[in-house]
Amino acid sequence: MLKILLAEDDKTISAALSQFLLSEGFETIPAFSQNEALSKINEDFDLALIDISLPDGNGFSVCRAIKEKGDTPVIFLTACTDEFSVVTGLDMG
């Protein structure tokens, strides 16, 4: 079963996404803050789904740490539509 790190501070969204992903055959590793996500990046996971806005920081920091560790794919989940967030996410790979 493929594992996905899910960094999302909204517990309702996290639970819904986790349930959907489980029904599609994926296991999720939940994290509800930047620090919690950073503490889990040494676990084995195949993909990271990261919210940009986290209560104690942001998803860009989590993405940077993941990219420094290896080549795990990252997808940002966010309601932010500002140009800065889009460009920053794309620049991070």
Coordinates of N, CA, C and O in Angstrom, one line a residue:
M1 N 0.8 -1.2 0.0 CA 0.0 0.0 0.0 C 0.9 1.2 0.0 O 1.8 1.4 0.8
L2 N 0.7 2.2 -0.9 CA 1.4 3.4 -1.0 C 1.0 4.3 0.2 O -0.1 4.4 0.5
K3 N 2.0 5.0 0.7 CA 1.8 5.9 1.8 C 1.9 7.4 1.4 O 2.8 7.7 0.6
I4 N 1.0 8.2 1.9 CA 1.0 9.6 1.6 C 1.0 10.4 2.9 O 0.2 10.2 3.8
L5 N 2.0 11.3 3.0 CA 2.1 12.3 4.1 C 1.0 13.4 3.7 O 1.1 14.0 2.7
L6 N 0.1 13.6 4.7 CA -1.0 14.6 4.5 C -0.8 15.6 5.5 O -1.2 15.4 6.7
A7 N -0.3 16.8 5.1 CA -0.1 17.9 6.1 C -1.3 18.9 5.8 O -1.2 19.7 4.9
E8 N -2.3 18.8 6.7 CA -3.5 19.7 6.5 C -4.0 20.0 7.9 O -4.2 19.1 8.7
D9 N -4.1 21.3 8.3 CA -4.5 21.7 9.6 C -6.0 21.5 9.9 O -6.4 21.5 11.0
D10 N -6.8 21.5 8.8 CA -8.2 21.4 9.0 C -8.6 19.9 9.2 O -8.4 19.1 8.2
K11 N -9.0 19.5 10.4 CA -9.2 18.1 10.7 C -10.3 17.5 9.9 O -10.3 16.3 9.6
T12 N -11.3 18.3 9.5 CA -12.4 17.8 8.7 C -11.9 17.4 7.3 O -12.3 16.4 6.8
I13 N -11.2 18.3 6.7 CA -10.6 18.1 5.4 C -9.7 16.9 5.4 O -9.7 16.1 4.5
S14 N -8.8 16.9 6.4 CA -7.9 15.8 6.6 C -8.6 14.4 6.7 O -8.2 13.5 6.0
A15 N -9.6 14.4 7.5 CA -10.4 13.1 7.7 C -11.0 12.7 6.3 O -11.0 11.5 6.0
A16 N -11.6 13.6 5.6 CA -12.3 13.3 4.4 C -11.3 12.9 3.3 O -11.5 11.9 2.6
L17 N -10.2 13.6 3.2 CA -9.1 13.1 2.3 C -8.6 11.8 2.6 O -8.4 10.9 1.7
S18 N -8.3 11.6 3.9 CA -7.8 10.3 4.3 C -8.7 9.1 4.0 O -8.3 8.1 3.5
Q19 N -10.0 9.3 4.2 CA -11.0 8.3 3.9 C -11.1 8.0 2.4 O -11.1 6.9 2.0
F20 N -11.1 9.1 1.7 CA -11.1 8.9 0.2 C -9.9 8.2 -0.3 O -10.0 7.2 -1.1
L21 N -8.7 8.6 0.2 CA -7.5 8.0 -0.2 C -7.4 6.5 0.2 O -6.9 5.7 -0.6
L22 N -7.9 6.2 1.4 CA -7.9 4.8 1.8 C -8.8 4.0 0.9 O -8.5 2.9 0.5
S23 N -10.0 4.6 0.5 CA -10.9 3.8 -0.4 C -10.2 3.6 -1.8 O -10.6 2.7 -2.5
E24 N -9.2 4.4 -2.1 CA -8.5 4.2 -3.4 C -7.2 3.4 -3.2 O -6.4 3.3 -4.1
G25 N -7.0 2.9 -2.0 CA -5.8 2.0 -1.7 C -4.6 2.7 -1.2 O -3.5 2.1 -1.3
F26 N -4.7 3.9 -0.7 CA -3.6 4.6 -0.1 C -3.7 4.7 1.4 O -4.8 4.9 1.9
E27 N -2.5 4.6 2.1 CA -2.5 4.9 3.5 C -2.0 6.3 3.7 O -1.1 6.8 3.0
T28 N -2.6 7.0 4.6 CA -2.2 8.4 4.9 C -1.5 8.5 6.2 O -1.8 7.8 7.2
I29 N -0.5 9.4 6.3 CA 0.2 9.7 7.5 C -0.2 11.1 7.8 O 0.3 12.1 7.1
P30 N -1.1 11.4 8.7 CA -1.6 12.7 9.0 C -0.6 13.6 9.8 O 0.1 13.1 10.6
A31 N -0.6 14.9 9.5 CA 0.1 15.9 10.2 C -0.7 17.2 10.2 O -1.2 17.5 9.2
F32 N -0.9 17.8 11.4 CA -1.8 18.9 11.5 C -1.1 20.3 11.7 O -1.7 21.3 11.9
S33 N 0.2 20.2 11.6 CA 1.0 21.5 11.7 C 2.3 21.3 11.0 O 2.7 20.2 10.6
Q34 N 3.0 22.4 10.8 CA 4.3 22.4 10.2 C 5.3 21.5 11.0 O 6.0 20.6 10.4
N35 N 5.3 21.7 12.3 CA 6.3 20.9 13.1 C 6.0 19.5 13.1 O 6.9 18.6 13.1
E36 N 4.7 19.1 13.1 CA 4.3 17.7 13.1 C 4.7 17.1 11.8 O 5.2 16.0 11.7
A37 N 4.5 17.8 10.7 CA 4.9 17.3 9.3 C 6.4 17.1 9.3 O 6.9 16.1 8.8
L38 N 7.1 18.1 9.8 CA 8.6 18.0 9.7 C 9.1 16.8 10.6 O 10.1 16.2 10.2
S39 N 8.4 16.5 11.6 CA 8.8 15.4 12.5 C 8.6 14.1 11.8 O 9.1 13.0 12.2
K40 N 7.7 14.1 10.7 CA 7.4 12.8 10.1 C 8.1 12.6 8.7 O 7.9 11.6 8.1
I41 N 8.9 13.6 8.3 CA 9.5 13.4 7.0 C 10.6 12.3 6.9 O 10.9 11.9 5.8
N42 N 11.0 11.8 8.0 CA 11.9 10.6 8.0 C 11.2 9.3 7.9 O 11.9 8.3 7.7
E43 N 9.9 9.3 8.0 CA 9.1 8.1 7.7 C 9.1 7.8 6.2 O 9.3 8.7 5.4
D44 N 8.9 6.6 5.9 CA 8.8 6.3 4.4 C 7.4 6.6 3.9 O 6.4 6.2 4.4
F45 N 7.3 7.5 2.9 CA 6.1 7.8 2.2 C 6.4 8.0 0.7 O 7.5 8.4 0.4
D46 N 5.4 7.8 -0.1 CA 5.6 7.9 -1.5 C 5.2 9.2 -2.2 O 5.5 9.5 -3.3
L47 N 4.4 10.0 -1.4 CA 3.9 11.3 -1.9 C 3.6 12.2 -0.7 O 3.2 11.6 0.3
A48 N 3.7 13.5 -0.9 CA 3.3 14.4 0.2 C 2.2 15.3 -0.4 O 2.4 15.9 -1.4
L49 N 1.1 15.4 0.3 CA 0.1 16.4 0.0 C 0.1 17.4 1.2 O -0.1 17.1 2.3
I50 N 0.4 18.7 0.8 CA 0.7 19.7 1.8 C -0.1 20.9 1.6 O -0.1 21.5 0.5
D51 N -0.8 21.4 2.7 CA -1.4 22.6 2.7 C -0.4 23.7 2.9 O 0.6 23.6 3.6
I52 N -0.5 24.8 2.2 CA 0.4 25.9 2.3 C 0.3 26.6 3.6 O 1.3 26.9 4.3
S53 N -0.9 26.8 4.1 CA -1.1 27.5 5.4 C -1.3 26.5 6.5 O -2.2 25.8 6.6
L54 N -0.3 26.5 7.4 CA -0.3 25.6 8.6 C -0.2 26.5 9.8 O 0.4 27.6 9.7
P55 N -0.7 26.1 10.9 CA -0.8 27.0 12.1 C 0.5 27.5 12.6 O 0.6 28.6 13.2
D56 N 1.6 26.7 12.5 CA 2.9 27.1 13.1 C 3.9 27.4 12.0 O 5.1 27.3 12.3
G57 N 3.5 27.7 10.8 CA 4.4 27.9 9.7 C 3.7 27.8 8.4 O 2.6 28.2 8.2
N58 N 4.4 27.1 7.4 CA 3.8 26.9 6.1 C 4.3 25.7 5.4 O 5.3 25.1 5.8
G59 N 3.6 25.3 4.4 CA 3.9 24.1 3.7 C 5.2 24.2 2.8 O 5.8 23.2 2.5
F60 N 5.6 25.5 2.5 CA 6.8 25.6 1.8 C 8.0 25.1 2.6 O 8.9 24.5 2.0
S61 N 8.0 25.3 3.9 CA 9.1 24.8 4.7 C 9.1 23.3 4.7 O 10.2 22.6 4.7
V62 N 7.9 22.7 4.8 CA 7.8 21.2 4.7 C 8.3 20.7 3.4 O 9.1 19.7 3.3
C63 N 7.9 21.3 2.3 CA 8.4 20.9 1.0 C 9.9 21.0 0.9 O 10.5 20.1 0.4
R64 N 10.4 22.1 1.3 CA 11.9 22.3 1.2 C 12.6 21.1 2.0 O 13.6 20.6 1.5
A65 N 12.1 20.8 3.2 CA 12.8 19.7 4.0 C 12.6 18.4 3.2 O 13.6 17.6 3.2
I66 N 11.5 18.1 2.6 CA 11.3 16.9 1.9 C 12.2 16.8 0.7 O 12.8 15.8 0.4
K67 N 12.3 17.9 0.0 CA 13.2 17.9 -1.2 C 14.7 17.8 -0.8 O 15.5 17.3 -1.6
E68 N 15.1 18.3 0.3 CA 16.5 18.2 0.8 C 16.8 16.7 1.1 O 17.9 16.3 1.0
K69 N 15.7 16.0 1.5 CA 15.9 14.6 1.9 C 16.0 13.6 0.7 O 16.6 12.6 0.8
G70 N 15.2 14.0 -0.3 CA 15.2 13.1 -1.5 C 14.3 13.6 -2.6 O 14.1 14.8 -2.7
D71 N 13.7 12.7 -3.4 CA 13.0 13.2 -4.5 C 11.5 12.8 -4.4 O 10.8 12.6 -5.4
T72 N 11.0 12.7 -3.2 CA 9.5 12.4 -3.0 C 8.7 13.5 -3.7 O 8.9 14.7 -3.4
P73 N 7.7 13.1 -4.5 CA 6.8 14.1 -5.1 C 6.0 14.9 -4.0 O 5.6 14.3 -3.0
V74 N 5.7 16.1 -4.3 CA 4.9 17.0 -3.4 C 3.8 17.7 -4.2 O 4.1 18.2 -5.3
I75 N 2.6 17.6 -3.7 CA 1.5 18.3 -4.3 C 1.0 19.3 -3.2 O 0.7 18.9 -2.1
F76 N 0.8 20.6 -3.5 CA 0.3 21.5 -2.6 C -1.2 21.5 -2.7 O -1.8 21.6 -3.8
L77 N -1.9 21.5 -1.5 CA -3.3 21.6 -1.4 C -3.6 23.0 -0.8 O -3.2 23.2 0.4
T78 N -4.3 23.9 -1.4 CA -4.5 25.2 -0.8 C -5.7 25.9 -1.5 O -6.0 25.6 -2.6
A79 N -6.2 26.8 -0.7 CA -7.2 27.7 -1.2 C -6.6 29.0 -1.7 O -7.3 29.8 -2.3
C80 N -5.3 29.2 -1.4 CA -4.6 30.4 -1.9 C -4.5 30.4 -3.4 O -4.1 29.4 -4.0
T81 N -4.8 31.5 -3.9 CA -4.7 31.7 -5.4 C -3.8 32.8 -5.8 O -3.8 33.2 -6.9
D82 N -3.1 33.4 -4.8 CA -2.2 34.5 -5.1 C -1.0 34.0 -5.9 O -0.6 32.9 -5.9
E83 N -0.6 34.9 -6.7 CA 0.5 34.6 -7.7 C 1.8 34.2 -7.0 O 2.5 33.3 -7.4
F84 N 2.1 34.8 -5.8 CA 3.3 34.4 -5.1 C 3.3 32.9 -4.7 O 4.3 32.2 -4.9
S85 N 2.2 32.5 -4.1 CA 2.1 31.1 -3.7 C 2.2 30.1 -4.9 O 2.9 29.1 -4.8
V86 N 1.6 30.5 -6.0 CA 1.7 29.6 -7.2 C 3.2 29.6 -7.7 O 3.7 28.5 -8.0
V87 N 3.8 30.7 -7.8 CA 5.2 30.8 -8.3 C 6.1 30.1 -7.4 O 7.0 29.3 -7.8
T88 N 6.0 30.3 -6.1 CA 6.8 29.7 -5.1 C 6.7 28.2 -5.2 O 7.7 27.5 -5.2
G89 N 5.5 27.7 -5.2 CA 5.3 26.2 -5.3 C 5.9 25.6 -6.6 O 6.6 24.6 -6.5
L90 N 5.8 26.3 -7.7 CA 6.4 25.8 -8.9 C 7.9 25.9 -8.9 O 8.6 25.0 -9.4
D91 N 8.4 26.9 -8.3 CA 9.9 27.1 -8.2 C 10.5 26.0 -7.3 O 11.7 25.6 -7.5
M92 N 9.7 25.5 -6.4 CA 10.2 24.4 -5.5 C 10.2 23.0 -6.1 O 10.8 22.1 -5.6
G93 N 9.6 22.9 -7.3 CA 9.6 21.7 -8.0 C 8.4 20.9 -7.7 O 8.3 19.7 -7.8

